[in-house]
Amino acid sequence: MNATPTMHCPDCRVELQAIKLVAPTSLGFRGEPAAHRELEYAALEATSTGRFLGRIPSLGFVCGFICPDCGRINFYGVGHESKTNVQL
Ligand SMILES: [Zn+2]
């Protein structure tokens, strides 16, 4: 994916801002997220490959852009091999 700095919200026409999408990987003492990692995506039919860890093969990372006015978020998938080329 080639991210462009001039993406605009289809509803408001306001310039979108790049965001990072994260998911908690563990919970702390009070049930609050203690660690995070970037959100990934997988094939619909993907299943766990590990007998003990249950890892699902990832195809890449999810990038997002948010509208500062209405909060609309656009998602884009970026393959692992392309991530180093994405300029957000
Ligand atoms: Zn908007």
Tab-separated table of N, CA and C and ligand atoms in Angstrom:
chain	number	residue	atom	x	y	z
A	1	MET	N	0.847	-1.185	0.000
A	1	MET	CA	0.000	0.000	0.000
A	1	MET	C	0.879	1.230	0.000
A	2	ASN	N	0.527	2.192	-0.764
A	2	ASN	CA	1.201	3.475	-0.756
A	2	ASN	C	0.279	4.477	-0.085
A	3	ALA	N	0.556	4.787	1.150
A	3	ALA	CA	-0.269	5.743	1.873
A	3	ALA	C	-0.012	7.130	1.320
A	4	THR	N	-1.070	7.889	1.165
A	4	THR	CA	-0.923	9.248	0.664
A	4	THR	C	-1.252	10.211	1.793
A	5	PRO	N	-0.536	11.327	1.903
A	5	PRO	CA	-0.769	12.260	3.004
A	5	PRO	C	-2.018	13.101	2.813
A	6	THR	N	-2.707	12.959	1.700
A	6	THR	CA	-3.871	13.809	1.457
A	6	THR	C	-5.168	13.004	1.400
A	7	MET	N	-5.272	11.925	2.184
A	7	MET	CA	-6.526	11.173	2.226
A	7	MET	C	-7.561	11.997	2.993
A	8	HIS	N	-8.799	11.975	2.502
A	8	HIS	CA	-9.849	12.766	3.141
A	8	HIS	C	-11.039	11.895	3.519
A	9	CYS	N	-11.744	12.305	4.557
A	9	CYS	CA	-12.938	11.600	5.015
A	9	CYS	C	-14.014	11.696	3.928
A	10	PRO	N	-14.618	10.573	3.537
A	10	PRO	CA	-15.667	10.628	2.516
A	10	PRO	C	-16.933	11.332	3.004
A	11	ASP	N	-17.100	11.469	4.313
A	11	ASP	CA	-18.284	12.139	4.860
A	11	ASP	C	-18.056	13.627	5.075
A	12	CYS	N	-16.898	14.000	5.666
A	12	CYS	CA	-16.649	15.390	6.063
A	12	CYS	C	-15.701	16.136	5.125
A	13	ARG	N	-14.934	15.392	4.346
A	13	ARG	CA	-13.899	15.959	3.459
A	13	ARG	C	-12.720	16.544	4.244
A	14	VAL	N	-12.624	16.190	5.538
A	14	VAL	CA	-11.510	16.637	6.371
A	14	VAL	C	-10.341	15.671	6.162
A	15	GLU	N	-9.116	16.176	6.205
A	15	GLU	CA	-7.943	15.320	6.012
A	15	GLU	C	-7.831	14.292	7.136
A	16	LEU	N	-7.620	13.028	6.755
A	16	LEU	CA	-7.505	11.948	7.729
A	16	LEU	C	-6.126	11.955	8.366
A	17	GLN	N	-6.075	11.451	9.600
A	17	GLN	CA	-4.821	11.369	10.335
A	17	GLN	C	-4.463	9.901	10.537
A	18	ALA	N	-3.186	9.553	10.299
A	18	ALA	CA	-2.734	8.176	10.485
A	18	ALA	C	-2.785	7.806	11.966
A	19	ILE	N	-3.226	6.583	12.239
A	19	ILE	CA	-3.255	6.073	13.611
A	19	ILE	C	-2.636	4.688	13.628
A	20	LYS	N	-2.223	4.242	14.797
A	20	LYS	CA	-1.710	2.896	14.984
A	20	LYS	C	-2.789	2.097	15.706
A	21	LEU	N	-3.069	0.892	15.222
A	21	LEU	CA	-4.072	0.032	15.838
A	21	LEU	C	-3.358	-1.008	16.693
A	22	VAL	N	-3.714	-1.062	17.957
A	22	VAL	CA	-3.036	-1.962	18.878
A	22	VAL	C	-4.057	-2.837	19.602
A	23	ALA	N	-3.586	-3.968	20.082
A	23	ALA	CA	-4.425	-4.882	20.852
A	23	ALA	C	-3.636	-5.306	22.085
A	24	PRO	N	-4.317	-5.484	23.216
A	24	PRO	CA	-3.611	-5.916	24.423
A	24	PRO	C	-3.146	-7.366	24.283
A	25	THR	N	-1.963	-7.650	24.795
A	25	THR	CA	-1.442	-9.019	24.767
A	25	THR	C	-1.474	-9.658	26.145
A	26	SER	N	-1.555	-8.843	27.166
A	26	SER	CA	-1.658	-9.379	28.522
A	26	SER	C	-2.345	-8.345	29.400
A	27	LEU	N	-2.891	-8.838	30.484
A	27	LEU	CA	-3.589	-7.958	31.403
A	27	LEU	C	-2.805	-7.846	32.693
A	28	GLY	N	-2.853	-6.670	33.279
A	28	GLY	CA	-2.163	-6.425	34.534
A	28	GLY	C	-2.979	-6.883	35.722
A	29	PHE	N	-2.519	-6.502	36.869
A	29	PHE	CA	-3.102	-6.932	38.136
A	29	PHE	C	-4.593	-6.596	38.236
A	30	ARG	N	-4.996	-5.437	37.770
A	30	ARG	CA	-6.397	-5.006	37.887
A	30	ARG	C	-7.204	-5.245	36.620
A	31	GLY	N	-6.699	-6.062	35.721
A	31	GLY	CA	-7.408	-6.376	34.497
A	31	GLY	C	-7.252	-5.343	33.408
A	32	GLU	N	-6.367	-4.380	33.623
A	32	GLU	CA	-6.100	-3.369	32.603
A	32	GLU	C	-4.996	-3.872	31.689
A	33	PRO	N	-5.006	-3.487	30.408
A	33	PRO	CA	-3.955	-3.936	29.497
A	33	PRO	C	-2.573	-3.558	30.026
A	34	ALA	N	-1.673	-4.545	30.061
A	34	ALA	CA	-0.324	-4.317	30.558
A	34	ALA	C	0.688	-4.231	29.426
A	35	ALA	N	0.343	-4.785	28.259
A	35	ALA	CA	1.234	-4.747	27.100
A	35	ALA	C	0.363	-4.758	25.847
A	36	HIS	N	0.916	-4.208	24.781
A	36	HIS	CA	0.178	-4.123	23.519
A	36	HIS	C	1.061	-4.556	22.366
A	37	ARG	N	0.417	-4.879	21.240
A	37	ARG	CA	1.128	-5.128	19.990
A	37	ARG	C	0.256	-4.605	18.860
A	38	GLU	N	0.872	-4.396	17.706
A	38	GLU	CA	0.116	-3.897	16.570
A	38	GLU	C	-0.890	-4.946	16.098
A	39	LEU	N	-2.035	-4.484	15.644
A	39	LEU	CA	-3.096	-5.360	15.179
A	39	LEU	C	-2.713	-5.975	13.830
A	40	GLU	N	-2.931	-7.291	13.695
A	40	GLU	CA	-2.606	-8.008	12.465
A	40	GLU	C	-3.882	-8.577	11.853
A	41	TYR	N	-3.784	-9.081	10.632
A	41	TYR	CA	-4.920	-9.741	10.000
A	41	TYR	C	-4.473	-11.083	9.441
A	42	ALA	N	-5.452	-11.984	9.256
A	42	ALA	CA	-5.170	-13.334	8.764
A	42	ALA	C	-6.222	-13.717	7.742
A	43	ALA	N	-5.957	-14.770	6.987
A	43	ALA	CA	-6.924	-15.279	6.024
A	43	ALA	C	-8.158	-15.774	6.771
A	44	LEU	N	-9.322	-15.669	6.150
A	44	LEU	CA	-10.574	-16.061	6.803
A	44	LEU	C	-10.531	-17.518	7.243
A	45	GLU	N	-9.926	-18.383	6.441
A	45	GLU	CA	-9.898	-19.808	6.754
A	45	GLU	C	-8.708	-20.200	7.629
A	46	ALA	N	-7.900	-19.251	8.036
A	46	ALA	CA	-6.712	-19.558	8.841
A	46	ALA	C	-7.115	-20.152	10.180
A	47	THR	N	-6.358	-21.158	10.586
A	47	THR	CA	-6.587	-21.771	11.893
A	47	THR	C	-5.271	-21.823	12.652
A	48	SER	N	-5.367	-22.116	13.901
A	48	SER	CA	-4.193	-22.183	14.758
A	48	SER	C	-3.237	-23.272	14.282
A	49	THR	N	-1.945	-22.940	14.263
A	49	THR	CA	-0.945	-23.902	13.815
A	49	THR	C	-0.210	-24.540	14.974
A	50	GLY	N	-0.212	-23.900	16.099
A	50	GLY	CA	0.558	-24.405	17.233
A	50	GLY	C	-0.273	-25.309	18.125
A	51	ARG	N	0.352	-26.333	18.628
A	51	ARG	CA	-0.342	-27.251	19.521
A	51	ARG	C	-0.536	-26.635	20.901
A	52	PHE	N	0.439	-25.800	21.306
A	52	PHE	CA	0.371	-25.231	22.647
A	52	PHE	C	0.114	-23.724	22.644
A	53	LEU	N	0.653	-23.029	21.656
A	53	LEU	CA	0.530	-21.578	21.655
A	53	LEU	C	-0.693	-21.078	20.908
A	54	GLY	N	-1.208	-21.824	19.948
A	54	GLY	CA	-2.410	-21.426	19.252
A	54	GLY	C	-2.244	-20.253	18.323
A	55	ARG	N	-1.072	-20.092	17.743
A	55	ARG	CA	-0.819	-18.950	16.858
A	55	ARG	C	-1.509	-19.147	15.515
A	56	ILE	N	-2.160	-18.103	15.019
A	56	ILE	CA	-2.778	-18.077	13.696
A	56	ILE	C	-1.836	-17.325	12.762
A	57	PRO	N	-1.494	-17.904	11.604
A	57	PRO	CA	-0.557	-17.231	10.693
A	57	PRO	C	-1.084	-15.873	10.242
A	58	SER	N	-0.294	-14.863	10.425
A	58	SER	CA	-0.660	-13.494	10.062
A	58	SER	C	-0.235	-13.195	8.635
A	59	LEU	N	-1.079	-12.481	7.908
A	59	LEU	CA	-0.731	-12.051	6.553
A	59	LEU	C	-0.108	-10.660	6.552
A	60	GLY	N	-0.352	-9.896	7.624
A	60	GLY	CA	0.204	-8.557	7.680
A	60	GLY	C	-0.402	-7.750	8.818
A	61	PHE	N	-0.145	-6.468	8.766
A	61	PHE	CA	-0.614	-5.557	9.806
A	61	PHE	C	-1.766	-4.698	9.296
A	62	VAL	N	-2.562	-4.184	10.242
A	62	VAL	CA	-3.676	-3.296	9.916
A	62	VAL	C	-3.252	-1.868	10.224
A	63	CYS	N	-3.329	-1.009	9.209
A	63	CYS	CA	-3.060	0.418	9.391
A	63	CYS	C	-4.391	1.155	9.334
A	64	GLY	N	-4.459	2.295	9.966
A	64	GLY	CA	-5.703	3.034	9.966
A	64	GLY	C	-5.509	4.525	9.837
A	65	PHE	N	-6.573	5.170	9.396
A	65	PHE	CA	-6.610	6.630	9.280
A	65	PHE	C	-7.939	7.082	9.864
A	66	ILE	N	-7.907	8.091	10.740
A	66	ILE	CA	-9.109	8.544	11.416
A	66	ILE	C	-9.436	9.983	11.023
A	67	CYS	N	-10.739	10.249	10.960
A	67	CYS	CA	-11.211	11.612	10.715
A	67	CYS	C	-11.291	12.325	12.065
A	68	PRO	N	-10.601	13.449	12.243
A	68	PRO	CA	-10.633	14.152	13.527
A	68	PRO	C	-11.983	14.796	13.831
A	69	ASP	N	-12.849	14.927	12.824
A	69	ASP	CA	-14.153	15.550	13.060
A	69	ASP	C	-15.219	14.531	13.458
A	70	CYS	N	-15.394	13.466	12.658
A	70	CYS	CA	-16.492	12.531	12.913
A	70	CYS	C	-16.037	11.199	13.506
A	71	GLY	N	-14.726	10.922	13.490
A	71	GLY	CA	-14.222	9.689	14.085
A	71	GLY	C	-14.242	8.493	13.160
A	72	ARG	N	-14.652	8.680	11.915
A	72	ARG	CA	-14.660	7.566	10.969
A	72	ARG	C	-13.222	7.073	10.795
A	73	ILE	N	-13.055	5.738	10.782
A	73	ILE	CA	-11.731	5.137	10.618
A	73	ILE	C	-11.731	4.262	9.373
A	74	ASN	N	-10.730	4.458	8.538
A	74	ASN	CA	-10.515	3.606	7.365
A	74	ASN	C	-9.379	2.649	7.676
A	75	PHE	N	-9.581	1.357	7.382
A	75	PHE	CA	-8.556	0.344	7.625
A	75	PHE	C	-7.906	-0.084	6.323
A	76	TYR	N	-6.617	-0.400	6.409
A	76	TYR	CA	-5.876	-0.939	5.266
A	76	TYR	C	-4.974	-2.054	5.775
A	77	GLY	N	-4.912	-3.120	5.017
A	77	GLY	CA	-4.008	-4.210	5.346
A	77	GLY	C	-2.689	-4.007	4.635
A	78	VAL	N	-1.619	-4.194	5.385
A	78	VAL	CA	-0.280	-4.053	4.822
A	78	VAL	C	0.473	-5.358	5.073
A	79	GLY	N	0.853	-6.040	3.990
A	79	GLY	CA	1.569	-7.299	4.122
A	79	GLY	C	2.901	-7.115	4.825
A	80	HIS	N	3.370	-8.183	5.446
A	80	HIS	CA	4.641	-8.110	6.180
A	80	HIS	C	5.780	-7.611	5.292
A	81	GLU	N	5.800	-8.042	4.038
A	81	GLU	CA	6.892	-7.650	3.152
A	81	GLU	C	6.797	-6.182	2.733
A	82	SER	N	5.602	-5.581	2.864
A	82	SER	CA	5.397	-4.198	2.439
A	82	SER	C	5.526	-3.202	3.573
A	83	LYS	N	5.496	-3.671	4.802
A	83	LYS	CA	5.416	-2.753	5.931
A	83	LYS	C	6.572	-1.768	5.983
A	84	THR	N	7.756	-2.205	5.607
A	84	THR	CA	8.901	-1.307	5.676
A	84	THR	C	8.820	-0.198	4.628
A	85	ASN	N	7.933	-0.363	3.623
A	85	ASN	CA	7.813	0.634	2.571
A	85	ASN	C	6.686	1.635	2.840
A	86	VAL	N	5.873	1.400	3.879
A	86	VAL	CA	4.742	2.274	4.147
A	86	VAL	C	5.208	3.510	4.891
A	87	GLN	N	4.856	4.655	4.410
A	87	GLN	CA	5.183	5.919	5.061
A	87	GLN	C	3.903	6.507	5.617
A	88	LEU	N	3.724	6.462	6.912
A	88	LEU	CA	2.526	7.024	7.518
A	88	LEU	C	2.825	8.351	8.154
B	1	ZN	ZN	-15.365	12.682	8.926
